Coordinates of C-alpha atoms and ligand atoms in Angstrom, one line a residue:
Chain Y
X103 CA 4.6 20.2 115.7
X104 CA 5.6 16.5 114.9
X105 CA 5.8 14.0 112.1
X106 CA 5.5 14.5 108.1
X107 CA 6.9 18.3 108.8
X108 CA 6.2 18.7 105.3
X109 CA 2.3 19.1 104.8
X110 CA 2.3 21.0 108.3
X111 CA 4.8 23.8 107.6
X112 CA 4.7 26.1 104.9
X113 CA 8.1 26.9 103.2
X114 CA 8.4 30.6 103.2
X115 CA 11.3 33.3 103.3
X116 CA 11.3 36.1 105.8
X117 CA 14.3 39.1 105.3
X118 CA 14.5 42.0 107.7
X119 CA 15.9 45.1 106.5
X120 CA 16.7 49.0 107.7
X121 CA 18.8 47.8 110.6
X122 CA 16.3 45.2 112.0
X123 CA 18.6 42.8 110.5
X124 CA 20.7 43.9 113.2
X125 CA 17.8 41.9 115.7
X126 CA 18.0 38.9 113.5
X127 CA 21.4 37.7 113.9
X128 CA 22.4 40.5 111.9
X129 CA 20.9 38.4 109.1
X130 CA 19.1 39.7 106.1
X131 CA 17.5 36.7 104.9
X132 CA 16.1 34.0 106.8
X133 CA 14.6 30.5 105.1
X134 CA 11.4 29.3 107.1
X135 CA 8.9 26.6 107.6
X136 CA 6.3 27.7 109.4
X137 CA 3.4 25.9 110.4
X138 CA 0.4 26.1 108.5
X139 CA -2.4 26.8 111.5
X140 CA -2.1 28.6 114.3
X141 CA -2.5 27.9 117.9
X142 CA -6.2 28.2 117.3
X143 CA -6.5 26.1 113.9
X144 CA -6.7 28.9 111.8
X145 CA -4.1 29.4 108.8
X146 CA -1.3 30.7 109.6
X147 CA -1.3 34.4 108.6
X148 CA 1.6 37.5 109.4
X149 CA 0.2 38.2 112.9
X150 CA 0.5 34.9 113.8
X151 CA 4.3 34.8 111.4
X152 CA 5.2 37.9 114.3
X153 CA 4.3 36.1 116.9
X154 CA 6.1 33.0 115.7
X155 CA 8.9 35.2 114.9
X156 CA 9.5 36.4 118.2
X157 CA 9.4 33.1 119.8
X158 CA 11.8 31.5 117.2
X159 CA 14.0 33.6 115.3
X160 CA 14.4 36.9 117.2
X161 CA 17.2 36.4 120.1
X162 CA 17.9 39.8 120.6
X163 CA 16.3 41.0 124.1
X164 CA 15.2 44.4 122.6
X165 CA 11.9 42.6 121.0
X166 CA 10.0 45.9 121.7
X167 CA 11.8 47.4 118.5
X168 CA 10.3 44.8 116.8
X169 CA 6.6 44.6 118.2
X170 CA 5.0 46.7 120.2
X171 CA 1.9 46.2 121.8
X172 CA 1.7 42.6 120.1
X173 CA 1.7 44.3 116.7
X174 CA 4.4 45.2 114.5
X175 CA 6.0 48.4 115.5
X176 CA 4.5 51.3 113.7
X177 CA 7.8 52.5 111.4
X178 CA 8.7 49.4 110.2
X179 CA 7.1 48.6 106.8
X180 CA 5.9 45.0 106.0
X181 CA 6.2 43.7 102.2
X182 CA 4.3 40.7 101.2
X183 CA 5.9 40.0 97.9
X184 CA 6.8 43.3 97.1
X185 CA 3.4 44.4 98.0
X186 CA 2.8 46.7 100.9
X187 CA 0.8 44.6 103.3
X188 CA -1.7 47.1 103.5
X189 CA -3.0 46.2 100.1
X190 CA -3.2 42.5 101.6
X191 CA -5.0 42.4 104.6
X192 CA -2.5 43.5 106.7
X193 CA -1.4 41.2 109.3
X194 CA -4.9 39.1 108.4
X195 CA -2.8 37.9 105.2
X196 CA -2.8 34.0 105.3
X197 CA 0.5 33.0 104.3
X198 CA 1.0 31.1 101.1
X199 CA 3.7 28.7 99.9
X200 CA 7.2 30.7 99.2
X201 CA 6.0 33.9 100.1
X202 CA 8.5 37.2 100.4
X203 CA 7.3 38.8 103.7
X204 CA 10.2 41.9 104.5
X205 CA 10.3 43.6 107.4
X206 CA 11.9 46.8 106.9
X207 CA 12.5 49.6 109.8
X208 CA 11.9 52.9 108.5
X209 CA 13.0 54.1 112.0
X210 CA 17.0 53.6 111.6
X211 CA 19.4 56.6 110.5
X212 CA 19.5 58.0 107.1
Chain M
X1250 CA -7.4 38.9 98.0
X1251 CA -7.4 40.1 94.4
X1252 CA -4.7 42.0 93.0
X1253 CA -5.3 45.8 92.9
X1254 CA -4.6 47.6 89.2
X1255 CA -2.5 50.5 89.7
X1256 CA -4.2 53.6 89.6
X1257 CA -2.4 55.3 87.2
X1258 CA -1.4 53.1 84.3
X1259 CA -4.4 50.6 85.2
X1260 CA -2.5 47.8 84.2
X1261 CA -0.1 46.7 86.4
X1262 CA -0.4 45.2 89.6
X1263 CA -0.4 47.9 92.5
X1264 CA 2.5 47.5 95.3
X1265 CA 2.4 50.6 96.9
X1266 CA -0.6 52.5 99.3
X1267 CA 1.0 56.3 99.1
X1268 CA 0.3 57.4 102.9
X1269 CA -1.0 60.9 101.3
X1270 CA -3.7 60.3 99.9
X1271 CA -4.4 56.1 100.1
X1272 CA -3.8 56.5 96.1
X1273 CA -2.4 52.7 95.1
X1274 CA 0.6 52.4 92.6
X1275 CA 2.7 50.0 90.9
X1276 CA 6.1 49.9 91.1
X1277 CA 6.9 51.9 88.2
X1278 CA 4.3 54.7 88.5
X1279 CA 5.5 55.1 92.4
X1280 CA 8.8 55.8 91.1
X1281 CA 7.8 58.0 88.5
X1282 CA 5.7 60.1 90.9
X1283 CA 7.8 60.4 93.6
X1284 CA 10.3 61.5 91.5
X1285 CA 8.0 64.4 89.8
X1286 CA 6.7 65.5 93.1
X1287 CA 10.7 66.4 94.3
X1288 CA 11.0 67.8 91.0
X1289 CA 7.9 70.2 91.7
X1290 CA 9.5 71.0 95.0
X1291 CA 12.6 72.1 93.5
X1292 CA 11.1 74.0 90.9
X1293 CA 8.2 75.7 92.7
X1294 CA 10.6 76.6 95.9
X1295 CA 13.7 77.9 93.5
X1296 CA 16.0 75.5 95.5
X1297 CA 18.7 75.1 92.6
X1298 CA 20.2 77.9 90.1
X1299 CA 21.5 76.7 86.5
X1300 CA 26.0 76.2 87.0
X1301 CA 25.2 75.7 90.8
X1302 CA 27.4 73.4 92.7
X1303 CA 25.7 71.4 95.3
X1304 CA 27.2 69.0 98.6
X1305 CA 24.7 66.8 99.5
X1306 CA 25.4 65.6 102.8
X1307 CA 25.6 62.1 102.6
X1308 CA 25.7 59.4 105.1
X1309 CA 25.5 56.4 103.3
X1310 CA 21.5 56.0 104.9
X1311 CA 18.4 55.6 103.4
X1312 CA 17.4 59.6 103.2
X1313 CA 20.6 60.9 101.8
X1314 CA 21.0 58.3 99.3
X1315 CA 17.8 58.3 98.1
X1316 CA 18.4 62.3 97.8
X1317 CA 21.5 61.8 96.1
X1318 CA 19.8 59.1 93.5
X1319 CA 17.0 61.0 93.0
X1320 CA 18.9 64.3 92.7
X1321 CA 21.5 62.9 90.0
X1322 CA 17.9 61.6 88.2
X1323 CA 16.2 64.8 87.8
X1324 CA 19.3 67.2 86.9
X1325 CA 19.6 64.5 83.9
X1326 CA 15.8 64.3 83.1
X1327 CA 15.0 68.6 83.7
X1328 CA 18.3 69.8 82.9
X1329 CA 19.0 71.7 86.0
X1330 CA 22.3 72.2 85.0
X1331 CA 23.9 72.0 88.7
X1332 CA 27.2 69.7 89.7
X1333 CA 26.1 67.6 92.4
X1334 CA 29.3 66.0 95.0
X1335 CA 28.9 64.3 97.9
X1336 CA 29.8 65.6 101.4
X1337 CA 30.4 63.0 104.5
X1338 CA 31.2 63.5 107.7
X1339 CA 33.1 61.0 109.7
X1340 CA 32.4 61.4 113.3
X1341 CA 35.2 58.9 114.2
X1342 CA 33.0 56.6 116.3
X1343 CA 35.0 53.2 115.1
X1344 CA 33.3 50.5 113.9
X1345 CA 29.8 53.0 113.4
X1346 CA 31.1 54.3 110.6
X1347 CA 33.0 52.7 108.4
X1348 CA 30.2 50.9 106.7
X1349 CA 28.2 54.0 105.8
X1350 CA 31.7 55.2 104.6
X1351 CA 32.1 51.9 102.2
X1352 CA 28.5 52.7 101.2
X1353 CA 29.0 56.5 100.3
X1354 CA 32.2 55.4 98.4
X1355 CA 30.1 52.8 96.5
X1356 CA 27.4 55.5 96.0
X1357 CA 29.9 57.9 94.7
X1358 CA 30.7 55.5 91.8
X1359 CA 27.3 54.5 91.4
X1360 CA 26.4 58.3 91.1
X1361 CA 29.3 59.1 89.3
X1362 CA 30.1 61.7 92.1
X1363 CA 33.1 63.3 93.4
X1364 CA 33.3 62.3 97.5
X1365 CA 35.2 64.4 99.9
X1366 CA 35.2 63.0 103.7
X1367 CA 35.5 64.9 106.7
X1368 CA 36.3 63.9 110.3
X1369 CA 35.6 66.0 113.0
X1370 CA 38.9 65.2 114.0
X1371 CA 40.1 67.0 111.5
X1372 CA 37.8 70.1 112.1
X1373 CA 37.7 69.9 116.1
X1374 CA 40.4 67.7 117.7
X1375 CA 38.3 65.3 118.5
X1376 CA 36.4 62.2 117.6
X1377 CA 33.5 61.1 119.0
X1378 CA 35.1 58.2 120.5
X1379 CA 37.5 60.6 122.7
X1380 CA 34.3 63.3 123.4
X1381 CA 32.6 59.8 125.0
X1382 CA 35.8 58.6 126.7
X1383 CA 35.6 62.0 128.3
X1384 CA 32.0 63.2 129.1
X1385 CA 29.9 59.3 129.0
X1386 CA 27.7 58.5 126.9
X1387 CA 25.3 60.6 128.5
X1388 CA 24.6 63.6 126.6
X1389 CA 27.4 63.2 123.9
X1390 CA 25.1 63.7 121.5
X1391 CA 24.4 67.2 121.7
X1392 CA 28.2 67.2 121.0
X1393 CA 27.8 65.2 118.2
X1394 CA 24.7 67.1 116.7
X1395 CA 26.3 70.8 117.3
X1396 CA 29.5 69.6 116.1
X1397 CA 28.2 67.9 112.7
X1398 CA 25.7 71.2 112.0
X1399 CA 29.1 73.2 111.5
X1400 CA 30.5 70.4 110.1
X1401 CA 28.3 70.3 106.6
X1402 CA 29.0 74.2 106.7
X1403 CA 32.5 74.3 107.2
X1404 CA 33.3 71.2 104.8
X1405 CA 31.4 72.6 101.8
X1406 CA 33.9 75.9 102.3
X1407 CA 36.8 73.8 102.0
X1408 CA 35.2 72.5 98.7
X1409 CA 34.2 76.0 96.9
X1410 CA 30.5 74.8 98.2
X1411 CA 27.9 77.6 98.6
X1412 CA 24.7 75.2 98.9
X1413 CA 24.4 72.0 101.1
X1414 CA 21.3 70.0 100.5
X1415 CA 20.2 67.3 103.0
X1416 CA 18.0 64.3 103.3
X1417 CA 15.3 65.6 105.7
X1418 CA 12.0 64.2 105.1
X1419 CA 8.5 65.0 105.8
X1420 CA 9.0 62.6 108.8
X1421 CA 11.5 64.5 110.5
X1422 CA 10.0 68.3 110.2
X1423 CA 7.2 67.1 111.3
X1424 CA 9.0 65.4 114.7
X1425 CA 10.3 69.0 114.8
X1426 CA 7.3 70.8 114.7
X1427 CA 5.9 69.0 117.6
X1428 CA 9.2 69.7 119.2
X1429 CA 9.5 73.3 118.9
X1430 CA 5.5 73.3 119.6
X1431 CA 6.5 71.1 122.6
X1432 CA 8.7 73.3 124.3
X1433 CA 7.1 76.9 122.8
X1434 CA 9.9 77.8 120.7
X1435 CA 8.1 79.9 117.9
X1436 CA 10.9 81.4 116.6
X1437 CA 13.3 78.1 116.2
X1438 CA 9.3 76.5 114.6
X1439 CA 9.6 79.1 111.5
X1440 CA 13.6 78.2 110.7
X1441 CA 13.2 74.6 110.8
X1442 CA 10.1 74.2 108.7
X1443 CA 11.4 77.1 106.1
X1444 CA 13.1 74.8 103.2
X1445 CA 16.0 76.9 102.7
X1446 CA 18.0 78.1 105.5
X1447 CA 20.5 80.4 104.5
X1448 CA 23.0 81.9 106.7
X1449 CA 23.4 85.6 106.1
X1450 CA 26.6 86.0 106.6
X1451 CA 28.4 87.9 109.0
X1452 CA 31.4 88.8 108.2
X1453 CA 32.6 90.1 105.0
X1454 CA 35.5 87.4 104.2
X1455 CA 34.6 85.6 101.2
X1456 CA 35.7 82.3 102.3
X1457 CA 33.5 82.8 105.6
X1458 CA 31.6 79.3 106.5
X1459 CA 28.8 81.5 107.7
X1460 CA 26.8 82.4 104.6
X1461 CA 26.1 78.7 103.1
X1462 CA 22.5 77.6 102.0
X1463 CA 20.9 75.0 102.9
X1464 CA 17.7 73.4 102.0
X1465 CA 15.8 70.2 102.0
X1466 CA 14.4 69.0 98.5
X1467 CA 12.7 66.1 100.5
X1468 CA 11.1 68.1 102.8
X1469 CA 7.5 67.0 101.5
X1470 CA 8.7 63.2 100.9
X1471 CA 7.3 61.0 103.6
X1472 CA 10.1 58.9 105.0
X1473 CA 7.5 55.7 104.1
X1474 CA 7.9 56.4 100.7
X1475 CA 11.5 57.2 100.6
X1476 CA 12.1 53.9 102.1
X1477 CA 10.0 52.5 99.5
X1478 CA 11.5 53.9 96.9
X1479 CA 15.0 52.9 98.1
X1480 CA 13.5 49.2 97.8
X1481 CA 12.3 49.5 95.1
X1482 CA 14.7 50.6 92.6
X1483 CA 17.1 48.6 94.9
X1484 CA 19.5 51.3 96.1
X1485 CA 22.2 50.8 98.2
X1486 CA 22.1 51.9 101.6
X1487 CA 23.1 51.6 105.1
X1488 CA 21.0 51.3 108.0
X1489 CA 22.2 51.4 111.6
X1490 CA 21.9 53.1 114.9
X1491 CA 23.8 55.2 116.5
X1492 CA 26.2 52.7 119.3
X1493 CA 26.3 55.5 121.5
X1494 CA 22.2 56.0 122.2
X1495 CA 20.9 52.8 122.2
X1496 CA 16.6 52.4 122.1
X1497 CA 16.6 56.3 121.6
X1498 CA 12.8 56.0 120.0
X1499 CA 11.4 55.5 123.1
X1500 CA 8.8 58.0 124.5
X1501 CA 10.1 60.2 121.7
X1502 CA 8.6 62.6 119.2
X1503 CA 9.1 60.4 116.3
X1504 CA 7.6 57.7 118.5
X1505 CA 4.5 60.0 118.2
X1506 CA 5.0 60.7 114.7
X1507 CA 5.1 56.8 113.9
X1508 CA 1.9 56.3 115.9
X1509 CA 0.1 59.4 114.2
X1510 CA 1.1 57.5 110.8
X1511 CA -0.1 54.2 111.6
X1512 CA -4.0 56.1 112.6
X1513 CA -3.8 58.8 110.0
X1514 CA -1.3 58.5 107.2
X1515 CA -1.6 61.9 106.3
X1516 CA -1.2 63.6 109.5
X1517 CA 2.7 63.9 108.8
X1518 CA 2.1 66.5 105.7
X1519 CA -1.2 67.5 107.6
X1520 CA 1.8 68.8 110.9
X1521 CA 4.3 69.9 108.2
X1522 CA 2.1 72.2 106.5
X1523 CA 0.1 73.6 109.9
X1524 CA 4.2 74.5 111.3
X1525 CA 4.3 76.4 108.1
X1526 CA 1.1 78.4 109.1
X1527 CA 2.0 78.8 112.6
X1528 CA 5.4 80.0 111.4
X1529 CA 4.5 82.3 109.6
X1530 CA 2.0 84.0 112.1
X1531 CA 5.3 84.3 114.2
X1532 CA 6.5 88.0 115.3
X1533 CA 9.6 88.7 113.0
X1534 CA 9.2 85.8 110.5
X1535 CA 9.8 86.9 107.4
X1536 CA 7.3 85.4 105.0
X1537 CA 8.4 86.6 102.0
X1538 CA 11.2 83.9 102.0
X1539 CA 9.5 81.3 104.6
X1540 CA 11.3 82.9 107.2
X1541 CA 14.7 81.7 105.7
X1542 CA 16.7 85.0 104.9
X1543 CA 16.3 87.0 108.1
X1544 CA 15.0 85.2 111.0
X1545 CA 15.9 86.1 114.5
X1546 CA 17.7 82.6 115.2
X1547 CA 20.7 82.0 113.0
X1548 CA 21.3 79.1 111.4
X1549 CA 24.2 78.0 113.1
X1550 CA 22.1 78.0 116.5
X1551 CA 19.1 75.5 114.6
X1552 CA 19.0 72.3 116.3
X1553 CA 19.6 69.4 114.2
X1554 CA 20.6 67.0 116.5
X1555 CA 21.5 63.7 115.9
X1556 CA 24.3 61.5 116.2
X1557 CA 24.7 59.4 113.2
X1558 CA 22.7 60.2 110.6
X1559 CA 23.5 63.6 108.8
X1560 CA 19.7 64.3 109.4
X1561 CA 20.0 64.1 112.8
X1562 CA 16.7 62.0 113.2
X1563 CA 18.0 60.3 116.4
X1564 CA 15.6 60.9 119.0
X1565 CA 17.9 60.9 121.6
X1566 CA 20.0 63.0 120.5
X1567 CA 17.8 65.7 119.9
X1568 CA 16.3 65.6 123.5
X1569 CA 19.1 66.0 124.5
X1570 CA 20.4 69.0 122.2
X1571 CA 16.9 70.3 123.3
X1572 CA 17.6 70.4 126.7
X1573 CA 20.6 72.7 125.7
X1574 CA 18.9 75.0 124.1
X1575 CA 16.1 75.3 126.6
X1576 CA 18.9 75.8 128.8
X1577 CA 20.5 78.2 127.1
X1578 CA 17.2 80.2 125.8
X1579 CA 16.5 80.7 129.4
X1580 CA 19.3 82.9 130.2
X1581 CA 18.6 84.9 126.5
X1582 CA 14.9 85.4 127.0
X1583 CA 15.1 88.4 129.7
X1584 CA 13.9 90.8 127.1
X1585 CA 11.4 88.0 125.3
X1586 CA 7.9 88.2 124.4
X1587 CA 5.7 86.6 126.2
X1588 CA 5.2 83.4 124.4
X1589 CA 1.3 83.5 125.5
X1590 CA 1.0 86.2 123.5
X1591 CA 2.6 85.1 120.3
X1592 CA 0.3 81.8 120.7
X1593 CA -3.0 83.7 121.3
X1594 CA -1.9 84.8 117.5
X1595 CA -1.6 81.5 116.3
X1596 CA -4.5 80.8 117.7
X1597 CA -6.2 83.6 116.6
X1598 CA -6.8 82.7 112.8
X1599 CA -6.2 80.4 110.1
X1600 CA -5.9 77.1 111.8
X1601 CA -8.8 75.2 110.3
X1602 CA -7.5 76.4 106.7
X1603 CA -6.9 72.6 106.3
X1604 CA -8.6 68.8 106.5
X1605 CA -9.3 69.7 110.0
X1606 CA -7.7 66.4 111.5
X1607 CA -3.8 68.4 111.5
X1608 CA -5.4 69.7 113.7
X1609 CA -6.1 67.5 116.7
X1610 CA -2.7 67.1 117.5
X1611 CA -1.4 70.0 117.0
X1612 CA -4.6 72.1 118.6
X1613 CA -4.0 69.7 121.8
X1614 CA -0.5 71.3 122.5
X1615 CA -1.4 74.9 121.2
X1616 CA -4.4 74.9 123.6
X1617 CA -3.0 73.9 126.5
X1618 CA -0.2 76.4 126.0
X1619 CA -2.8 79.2 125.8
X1620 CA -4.2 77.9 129.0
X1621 CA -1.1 78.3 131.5
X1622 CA 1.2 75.9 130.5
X1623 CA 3.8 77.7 128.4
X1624 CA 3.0 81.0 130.2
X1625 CA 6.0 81.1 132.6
X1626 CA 8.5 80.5 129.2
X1627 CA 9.4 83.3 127.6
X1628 CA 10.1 83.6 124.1
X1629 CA 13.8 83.5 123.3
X1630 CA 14.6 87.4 122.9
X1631 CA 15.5 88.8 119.5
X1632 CA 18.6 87.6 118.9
X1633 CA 21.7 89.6 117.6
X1634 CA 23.5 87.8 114.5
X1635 CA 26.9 88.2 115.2
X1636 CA 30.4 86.0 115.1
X1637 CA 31.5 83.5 117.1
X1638 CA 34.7 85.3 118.7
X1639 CA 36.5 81.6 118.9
X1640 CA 36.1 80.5 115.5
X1641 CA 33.9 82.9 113.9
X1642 CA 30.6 80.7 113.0
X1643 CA 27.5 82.8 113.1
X1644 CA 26.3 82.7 116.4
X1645 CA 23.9 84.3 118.4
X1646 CA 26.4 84.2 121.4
X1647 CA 29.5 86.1 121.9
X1648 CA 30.9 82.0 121.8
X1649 CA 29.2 79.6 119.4
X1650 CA 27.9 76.8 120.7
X1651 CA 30.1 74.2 119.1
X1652 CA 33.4 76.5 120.9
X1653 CA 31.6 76.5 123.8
X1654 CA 32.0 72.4 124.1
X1655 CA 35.0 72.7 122.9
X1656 CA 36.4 75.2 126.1
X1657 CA 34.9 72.6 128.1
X1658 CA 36.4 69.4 126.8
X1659 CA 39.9 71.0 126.2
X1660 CA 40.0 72.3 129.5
X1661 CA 39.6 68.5 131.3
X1662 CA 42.7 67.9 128.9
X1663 CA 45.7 69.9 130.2
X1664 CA 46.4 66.9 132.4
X1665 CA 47.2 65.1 129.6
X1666 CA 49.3 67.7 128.6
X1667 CA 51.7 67.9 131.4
X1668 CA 52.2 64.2 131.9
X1669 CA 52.8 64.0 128.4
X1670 CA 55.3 67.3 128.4
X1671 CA 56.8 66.2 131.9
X1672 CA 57.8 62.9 132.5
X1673 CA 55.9 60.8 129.4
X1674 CA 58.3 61.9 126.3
X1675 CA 58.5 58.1 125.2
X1676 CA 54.5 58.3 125.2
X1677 CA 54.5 61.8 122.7
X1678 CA 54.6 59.9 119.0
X1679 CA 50.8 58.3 120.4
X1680 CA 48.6 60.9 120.6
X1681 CA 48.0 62.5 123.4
X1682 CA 44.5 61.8 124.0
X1683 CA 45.4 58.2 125.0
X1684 CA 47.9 58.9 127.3
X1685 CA 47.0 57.3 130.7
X1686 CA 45.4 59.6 133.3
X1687 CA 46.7 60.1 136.6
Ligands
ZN228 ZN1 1.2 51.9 87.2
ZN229 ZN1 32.9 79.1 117.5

């Protein structure tokens, strides 16, 4: 990643919610620019946004109540504009200019 | 990808899958259904009578104040006619609590309900903070969990309260039913998928804490969808974890529960519904109420463990309480059934009433327990509803369980005591708990 960051990251906001916030610098909402391809060229979609994620933003050790298995823990919900992500591809989404993506843990105390 | 129409009002964009049956749904038709279907579970089950008053046990998370919303919703809409007031337990672990505290304030306002607050200081001596300082963390919550089941009970006495509803989803009797399946504990499988638990109650004072009803109106509400729905029409809730049990999910039940989801969305209702059918095949169930108004294990014994949350959904915590009552149904099963041949029933009829997939999972456990593996366990024996001689909670045992942890943390106290009578007097005005140890 180097030069005109502009037209190689893709503005975007991420919010965690549920207590995973408490993972993310007990931050709700966190403004991004992500790139726009992957390692592999592709566009950047959520799977590659987790993985990204955990390299970047997620300090807390306890990155297995995040992901598990390289996907996103089963529990935590993932909202793509208000959408459940199932109805977009799941984590196949390719991620557009401001997206909403929200992570939220379903697995925290009620 | 396209935008999906919603499947009921075919105009507006669909933002919700509902895990039961893959149906898509905007916003507005999600909320509209989810709230009808608790409606229909109210109605078809009885829960509430007309000039009923109702504590909801409220923690300030997602499940209770999503009951609490929805609750306040439909008594307005159907005309139930009951007074609904919030019910919190403080636990006294600082710092854990006092933001779900702010939030069940706030929802009290924003419900326009009446909040009373209870710590189990207040009701047993001791907060959570001094029961850790004494035993570790290890095991401290099965203190917590037996502790807050009273707790509901003996605060909605104080308030006039006959009825205490709580947040328990479709998520969490599920985890129990693999639980109870887990460990062969038939008769415990019938109380904790019934709806309504009421206490007889054993003793004939009026103001006993024994004979309270309680009962889950979200018992068929997939926790998916409750969190939805708390998005959604942007409720106010708090989310944490217990301090005290740290990464609790792991290896757990609702570990399993998640994964089963994630496969099969429906398996949840699918292992709800065949604990109902297996429950009621149990010896001594009593169907005609789901095995709510005379079952062999009293209420006060059901495990709802769980630090934290008033559902008791923490994992840990209910391994843990688990372990007790394995414990503690070892030494009362002397007289017990054979559990072998309580499961050859089960497994005798009426399994494959349903979608067949419930099934897998459950069928797994239920036949390697008619194999050999449950056969050494016996069945918890019949057990004899009587008082708790300390305190008089129903209890099965001559000392309920919550007096029973009690003996043994006020018994590593006396220490305390003596320094503080002896040779500490400038030390009595703090309280005596923190008085230095020899
Ligand atoms: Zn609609
Ligand atoms: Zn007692």
């Amino acid at each position: 990643m180097s030069g005109t960051k502009d037209d190689k990251a893709i503005p975007i906001t991420v919010e965690f919610s549920g207590g995973l916030e408490m993972l993310f610098s007990n931050q709700r909402k966190h403004q991004l620019s992500i790139p726009t391809k992957d390692e592999a060229g592709s566009p950047s979609n959520i799977a590659y946004l987790v993985k990204y994620l955990c390299e970047n933003v997620l300090k807390d050790p306890r990155k297995d109540l995040f992901i598990l298995d390289g996907s996103v823990r089963p529990g935590i919900l993932v909202l793509v504009n208000d959408a459940d992500w199932e109805l977009e591809g799941e984590d196949k989404y390719e991620i557009q200019r401001n997206d909403n993506i929200l992570f939220v843990s379903t697995l925290h105390g009620g | 990808m396209p935008p999906t129409p919603c499947a009921i009002c075919r105009t507006n964009r669909a933002l919700i899958l509902r895990p039961k049956d893959h149906s898509k749904l905007c916003k507005e038709c999600f909320i509209n259904v989810f709230e009808t279907e608790i409606h229909h579970t109210v109605t078809t089950n009885n829960l509430f009578n007309r000039g009923e008053k109702i504590a909801i046990g409220a923690s300030g998370g997602k499940d209770s104040t999503v009951l609490a919303s929805v609750l306040k919703t439909l008594n307005e809409r159907y005309d139930y006619g009951v007074e609904l007031i919030l019910l919190s337990i403080d636990e006294g672990i600082k710092g854990y609590r006092d933001d779900s505290l702010e939030t069940v304030k706030r929802n009290a306002k924003q419900y326009d309900m009446p909040l009373t607050i209870l710590g189990y200081d207040e009701l047993y001596g001791w907060t959570m903070d001094q029961v850790v300082e004494q035993v570790g963390k290890k095991g401290n919550c099965t203190y917590c969990g037996v502790f807050r089941r009273q707790a509901l009970d003996r605060g909605a006495v104080r308030l006039g309260v006959k009825h205490v509803v709580t947040g328990h989803n479709a998520d969490d009797v599920a985890e129990t039913v693999l639980m109870n399946l887990l460990r062969g504990d038939l008769p415990r499988l019938s109380r904790t998928t019934s709806i309504v638990t009421s206490t007889p109650s054993a003793s004939n004072d009026p103001n006993s804490h024994t004979n309270i009803k309680r009962s889950k109106p979200l018992k068929y509400a997939y926790e998916k969808e409750i969190v939805l729905y708390a998005h959604h029409k942007n409720l106010d809730y708090f989310s944490t974890e217990c301090i005290y049990s740290p990464e609790a999910f792991r290896g757990s039940a609702r570990a399993l529960i998640k994964n089963l989801e994630r496969v099969r969305p429906s398996a949840i209702l699918d292992v709800v519904r065949s604990g109902e059918d297996m429950a009621k095949l149990v010896p001594g169930a009593d169907e005609s109420c789901g095995g709510a108004c005379s079952s062999q294990v009293p209420a006060a014994e059901e495990e709802e463990g769980g630090c934290g949350s008033s559902n008791g959904r923490n994992a840990g915590g209910k391994m843990a309480s688990m372990e007790a009552h394995l414990a503690q149904n070892e030494v009362a099963a002397e007289n017990g059934l054979e559990i072998e041949i309580t499961m050859n029933g089960v497994n005798g009829q009426r399994h494959n009433r349903q979608d067949g997939g419930t099934a897998s999972v459950v069928n797994g456990k239920k036949g390697r327990a008619k194999g050999q593996a449950f056969t050494p366990r016996k069945a918890p024996k019949q057990q004899v509803m009587g008082q708790c001689k300390r305190c008089g909670y129903l209890s099965s045992q001559e000392i309920c369980k919550a007096c029973v942890l009690l003996e043994s943390l006020n018994k590593n106290r006396p220490k305390n005591h003596i320094e503080v009578s002896s040779h500490m007097q400038e030390e009595t005005n703090g309280e005596v708990h923190n008085v230095t140890r020899g």
